[in-house]
mmCIF file of C-alpha atoms in Angstrom:
data_model
loop_
_atom_site.group_PDB
_atom_site.id
_atom_site.type_symbol
_atom_site.label_atom_id
_atom_site.label_comp_id
_atom_site.label_asym_id
_atom_site.label_seq_id
_atom_site.Cartn_x
_atom_site.Cartn_y
_atom_site.Cartn_z
ATOM 1 C CA THR A 156 15.549 8.422 -13.852
ATOM 2 C CA LEU A 157 14.919 11.589 -11.831
ATOM 3 C CA PHE A 158 14.436 9.726 -8.557
ATOM 4 C CA ARG A 159 16.796 6.773 -9.078
ATOM 5 C CA ASN A 160 18.489 7.255 -5.692
ATOM 6 C CA SER A 161 15.142 7.454 -3.869
ATOM 7 C CA ILE A 162 13.875 4.343 -5.656
ATOM 8 C CA GLN A 163 17.023 2.406 -4.755
ATOM 9 C CA LYS A 164 16.701 3.449 -1.105
ATOM 10 C CA ALA A 165 13.005 2.524 -1.070
ATOM 11 C CA TRP A 166 13.750 -0.913 -2.546
ATOM 12 C CA ARG A 167 16.516 -1.541 0.005
ATOM 13 C CA SER A 168 14.150 -0.403 2.774
ATOM 14 C CA VAL A 169 11.565 -2.963 1.707
ATOM 15 C CA LEU A 170 14.173 -5.712 1.890
ATOM 16 C CA ASN A 171 15.988 -4.541 5.041
ATOM 17 C CA ALA A 172 14.348 -3.296 8.241
ATOM 18 C CA ASN A 173 17.522 -1.496 9.369
ATOM 19 C CA MET A 174 17.609 0.443 6.101
ATOM 20 C CA LEU A 175 13.961 1.420 6.673
ATOM 21 C CA HIS A 176 14.849 2.801 10.120
ATOM 22 C CA GLN A 177 17.828 4.691 8.682
ATOM 23 C CA LEU A 178 15.792 6.155 5.816
ATOM 24 C CA HIS A 179 13.084 7.217 8.281
ATOM 25 C CA ARG A 180 15.672 9.056 10.398
ATOM 26 C CA GLU A 181 17.129 10.805 7.322
ATOM 27 C CA GLN A 182 13.804 12.222 6.117
ATOM 28 C CA THR A 183 13.757 15.971 5.439
ATOM 29 C CA LEU A 184 11.605 18.141 3.185
ATOM 30 C CA VAL A 185 14.116 17.747 0.343
ATOM 31 C CA THR A 186 14.022 13.935 0.488
ATOM 32 C CA ASN A 187 10.243 13.993 0.861
ATOM 33 C CA ILE A 188 9.710 15.622 -2.555
ATOM 34 C CA PRO A 189 10.781 12.485 -4.485
ATOM 35 C CA ASN A 190 8.740 10.319 -2.112
ATOM 36 C CA ILE A 191 5.657 12.491 -2.640
ATOM 37 C CA ALA A 192 6.065 12.280 -6.427
ATOM 38 C CA LEU A 193 6.598 8.505 -6.287
ATOM 39 C CA TYR A 194 3.623 8.092 -3.939
ATOM 40 C CA ALA A 195 1.466 10.029 -6.428
ATOM 41 C CA PHE A 196 2.792 7.680 -9.133
ATOM 42 C CA PHE A 197 1.639 4.745 -6.975
ATOM 43 C CA PHE A 198 -1.863 6.212 -6.651
ATOM 44 C CA PHE A 199 -2.093 6.701 -10.411
ATOM 45 C CA ASN A 200 -0.886 3.161 -11.133
ATOM 46 C CA ALA A 201 -3.150 1.664 -8.474
ATOM 47 C CA GLY A 202 -6.084 3.547 -9.986
ATOM 48 C CA VAL A 203 -5.276 2.314 -13.494
ATOM 49 C CA PHE A 204 -4.865 -1.255 -12.204
ATOM 50 C CA GLY A 205 -8.165 -0.961 -10.314
ATOM 51 C CA MET A 206 -9.891 0.343 -13.439
ATOM 52 C CA LEU A 207 -8.526 -2.586 -15.466
ATOM 53 C CA LEU A 208 -9.775 -4.995 -12.774
ATOM 54 C CA ILE A 209 -13.214 -3.403 -12.896
ATOM 55 C CA LYS A 210 -13.233 -3.642 -16.687
ATOM 56 C CA TYR A 211 -12.044 -7.271 -16.605
ATOM 57 C CA PHE A 212 -14.801 -8.288 -14.172
ATOM 58 C CA ASN A 213 -17.423 -6.209 -16.074
ATOM 59 C CA ILE A 214 -18.298 -4.035 -13.087
ATOM 60 C CA SER A 215 -19.778 -0.623 -13.824
ATOM 61 C CA ILE A 216 -19.087 2.156 -11.329
ATOM 62 C CA ALA A 217 -19.243 5.148 -13.684
ATOM 63 C CA LYS A 218 -20.587 6.009 -17.120
ATOM 64 C CA THR A 219 -17.258 6.725 -18.796
ATOM 65 C CA PRO A 220 -13.806 5.097 -18.512
ATOM 66 C CA LEU A 221 -12.288 8.443 -17.488
ATOM 67 C CA ALA A 222 -14.795 8.784 -14.631
ATOM 68 C CA THR A 223 -14.054 5.196 -13.594
ATOM 69 C CA LEU A 224 -10.333 5.982 -13.568
ATOM 70 C CA GLY A 225 -10.960 9.105 -11.479
ATOM 71 C CA LEU A 226 -13.028 7.123 -8.981
ATOM 72 C CA CYS A 227 -10.374 4.401 -8.739
ATOM 73 C CA ILE A 228 -7.533 6.877 -8.184
ATOM 74 C CA SER A 229 -9.465 8.961 -5.653
ATOM 75 C CA GLY A 230 -10.741 5.820 -3.907
ATOM 76 C CA GLY A 231 -7.189 4.481 -3.553
ATOM 77 C CA MET A 232 -5.956 7.846 -2.302
ATOM 78 C CA ALA A 233 -8.806 8.075 0.214
ATOM 79 C CA PHE A 234 -8.177 4.513 1.435
ATOM 80 C CA PHE A 235 -4.480 5.075 2.133
ATOM 81 C CA MET A 236 -4.868 8.631 3.443
ATOM 82 C CA ILE A 237 -7.444 7.366 5.941
ATOM 83 C CA ARG A 238 -4.954 4.696 7.016
ATOM 84 C CA HIS A 239 -2.245 7.341 7.501
ATOM 85 C CA LEU A 240 -4.664 9.556 9.456
ATOM 86 C CA MET A 241 -5.692 6.614 11.635
ATOM 87 C CA LEU A 242 -2.034 5.903 12.396
ATOM 88 C CA ARG A 243 -1.520 9.561 13.313
ATOM 89 C CA PHE A 244 -4.580 9.393 15.564
ATOM 90 C CA ILE A 245 -3.268 6.217 17.217
ATOM 91 C CA ALA A 246 0.110 7.915 17.720
ATOM 92 C CA TYR A 247 -1.645 10.907 19.297
ATOM 93 C CA VAL A 248 -3.897 8.906 21.621
ATOM 94 C CA PHE A 249 -1.528 6.140 22.680
ATOM 95 C CA PRO A 250 2.153 6.286 23.658
ATOM 96 C CA VAL A 251 3.299 4.655 20.408
ATOM 97 C CA THR A 252 4.312 7.713 18.400
ATOM 98 C CA LYS A 253 7.625 6.305 17.198
ATOM 99 C CA GLU A 254 6.153 2.972 16.103
ATOM 100 C CA ALA A 255 3.065 4.484 14.451
ATOM 101 C CA THR A 256 5.087 7.031 12.449
ATOM 102 C CA LEU A 257 7.566 4.340 11.393
ATOM 103 C CA TYR A 258 4.748 2.054 10.252
ATOM 104 C CA SER A 259 3.093 4.931 8.368
ATOM 105 C CA PHE A 260 6.432 5.631 6.699
ATOM 106 C CA SER A 261 6.911 1.957 5.837
ATOM 107 C CA LEU A 262 3.414 1.914 4.304
ATOM 108 C CA THR A 263 4.480 4.817 2.098
ATOM 109 C CA ILE A 264 7.762 3.159 1.098
ATOM 110 C CA PHE A 265 6.100 -0.190 0.370
ATOM 111 C CA ASN A 266 3.474 1.538 -1.782
ATOM 112 C CA ILE A 267 6.162 3.440 -3.693
ATOM 113 C CA VAL A 268 7.869 0.169 -4.608
ATOM 114 C CA LEU A 269 4.530 -1.473 -5.434
ATOM 115 C CA GLY A 270 3.694 1.462 -7.714
ATOM 116 C CA LEU A 271 6.747 0.594 -9.792
ATOM 117 C CA PHE A 272 5.854 -3.108 -9.914
ATOM 118 C CA LEU A 273 2.315 -2.254 -11.014
ATOM 119 C CA VAL A 274 3.601 -0.856 -14.328
ATOM 120 C CA PRO A 275 4.354 -4.245 -15.974
ATOM 121 C CA MET A 276 1.170 -5.669 -14.451
ATOM 122 C CA ILE A 277 -0.860 -2.849 -16.007
ATOM 123 C CA TRP A 278 0.755 -3.343 -19.413
ATOM 124 C CA THR A 279 0.093 -7.076 -19.231
ATOM 125 C CA VAL A 280 -3.564 -6.739 -18.212
ATOM 126 C CA ALA A 281 -4.183 -3.968 -20.748
ATOM 127 C CA TYR A 282 -2.474 -5.432 -23.805
ATOM 128 C CA ALA A 283 -2.014 -9.187 -23.364
ATOM 129 C CA PRO A 284 -4.475 -11.662 -24.916
ATOM 130 C CA ASP A 285 -7.451 -12.558 -22.702
ATOM 131 C CA THR A 286 -6.267 -16.149 -22.286
ATOM 132 C CA LEU A 287 -2.964 -14.941 -20.847
ATOM 133 C CA VAL A 288 -4.659 -12.300 -18.681
ATOM 134 C CA SER A 289 -7.018 -14.899 -17.186
ATOM 135 C CA VAL A 290 -3.950 -16.847 -16.021
ATOM 136 C CA LEU A 291 -1.744 -13.940 -14.939
ATOM 137 C CA LEU A 292 -4.324 -11.711 -13.224
ATOM 138 C CA PRO A 293 -4.925 -14.114 -10.295
ATOM 139 C CA ALA A 294 -1.136 -14.468 -9.985
ATOM 140 C CA PHE A 295 -0.778 -10.665 -9.882
ATOM 141 C CA LEU A 296 -3.459 -10.408 -7.186
ATOM 142 C CA ILE A 297 -1.728 -13.131 -5.128
ATOM 143 C CA ILE A 298 1.608 -11.312 -5.479
ATOM 144 C CA ILE A 299 0.039 -8.021 -4.329
ATOM 145 C CA GLY A 300 -1.690 -9.799 -1.418
ATOM 146 C CA GLY A 301 1.580 -11.462 -0.410
ATOM 147 C CA TYR A 302 3.347 -8.113 -0.633
ATOM 148 C CA TYR A 303 0.866 -6.533 1.774
ATOM 149 C CA LEU A 304 1.130 -9.558 4.051
ATOM 150 C CA PHE A 305 4.884 -8.932 4.135
ATOM 151 C CA LEU A 306 4.175 -5.280 4.995
ATOM 152 C CA ASN A 307 1.941 -6.383 7.875
ATOM 153 C CA LEU A 308 4.628 -8.752 9.133
ATOM 154 C CA ARG A 309 7.081 -5.857 9.020
ATOM 155 C CA GLY A 310 4.533 -3.819 10.994
ATOM 156 C CA LEU A 311 4.349 -6.624 13.540
ATOM 157 C CA LEU A 312 8.131 -6.427 13.935
ATOM 158 C CA ILE A 313 7.888 -2.656 14.404
ATOM 159 C CA ALA A 314 5.218 -3.024 17.111
ATOM 160 C CA ASN A 315 6.457 -6.276 18.638
ATOM 161 C CA ARG A 316 6.911 -4.988 22.182
ATOM 162 C CA TYR A 317 3.355 -3.621 22.239
ATOM 163 C CA ALA A 318 1.763 -6.437 20.257
ATOM 164 C CA PHE A 319 2.644 -9.070 22.825
ATOM 165 C CA LEU A 320 2.019 -6.937 25.921
ATOM 166 C CA HIS A 321 -1.345 -5.607 24.729
ATOM 167 C CA LYS A 322 -2.679 -8.496 22.661
ATOM 168 C CA PHE A 323 -6.346 -7.438 22.783
ATOM 169 C CA HIS A 324 -5.671 -3.859 21.642
ATOM 170 C CA PHE A 325 -3.366 -5.078 18.905
ATOM 171 C CA PHE A 326 -6.025 -7.560 17.784
ATOM 172 C CA LEU A 327 -8.579 -4.721 17.635
ATOM 173 C CA TYR A 328 -6.184 -2.647 15.548
ATOM 174 C CA ILE A 329 -5.549 -5.526 13.111
ATOM 175 C CA CYS A 330 -9.284 -6.160 12.720
ATOM 176 C CA THR A 331 -10.390 -2.534 12.305
ATOM 177 C CA VAL A 332 -7.514 -0.970 10.360
ATOM 178 C CA GLU A 333 -5.980 -3.811 8.381
ATOM 179 C CA ILE A 334 -8.635 -6.503 7.799
ATOM 180 C CA ALA A 335 -11.989 -4.668 7.819
ATOM 181 C CA PRO A 336 -11.267 -2.242 4.927
ATOM 182 C CA VAL A 337 -9.996 -5.061 2.714
ATOM 183 C CA ALA A 338 -13.001 -7.218 3.624
ATOM 184 C CA ILE A 339 -15.413 -4.371 2.836
ATOM 185 C CA ILE A 340 -13.782 -3.653 -0.529
ATOM 186 C CA THR A 341 -13.762 -7.367 -1.392
ATOM 187 C CA LYS A 342 -17.448 -7.666 -0.451
ATOM 188 C CA LEU A 343 -18.330 -4.657 -2.602
ATOM 189 C CA MET A 344 -16.390 -6.077 -5.550
ATOM 190 C CA ILE A 345 -18.031 -9.505 -5.184
ATOM 191 C CA SER A 346 -21.508 -7.984 -4.939
ATOM 192 C CA GLY A 347 -20.693 -5.861 -8.027
ATOM 193 C CA ILE A 348 -19.595 -8.954 -9.951
ATOM 194 C CA SER A 349 -22.700 -10.952 -9.013
ATOM 195 C CA SER A 350 -25.137 -8.146 -9.964
#
């Protein structure tokens, strides 16, 4: 209830690209405080959801559940902070400062909204019967994957004038920043499940 206005603006920004541009222009330190708190809420929820996934698939990454939760939260934070730093580096090296900062901002906004949607998913995975979880968990993962696909399509719209003029560089960016980290994490999870 504290950040109702910020949540409403974030939700409208996910649905409307013009609202995302407007919200990006309006950003000040005062409006960043709710976004920082909501982004921290996303990291916590993503860590809890990751821990529940690890528990569901019987993967052991730490000796205690609290240590597993800490690793999941810090791993999620590291993953997204590296993405933000890479976007800042790209903005510094190439003449795409406006587009890179807008995409970094949209990544933040999309994650804020996802952090709110993770709450019912976490409750379901944690407390629902195993038969229901085995049906709903793949659906949740497909929804999250589709959500990030939508984010990447929004990023393509943000960078459309560069994406089509510099196809090779854009392809390199997609492979190294968007696809490779997900592929590496998926490979690690699959190898953890099989062992």
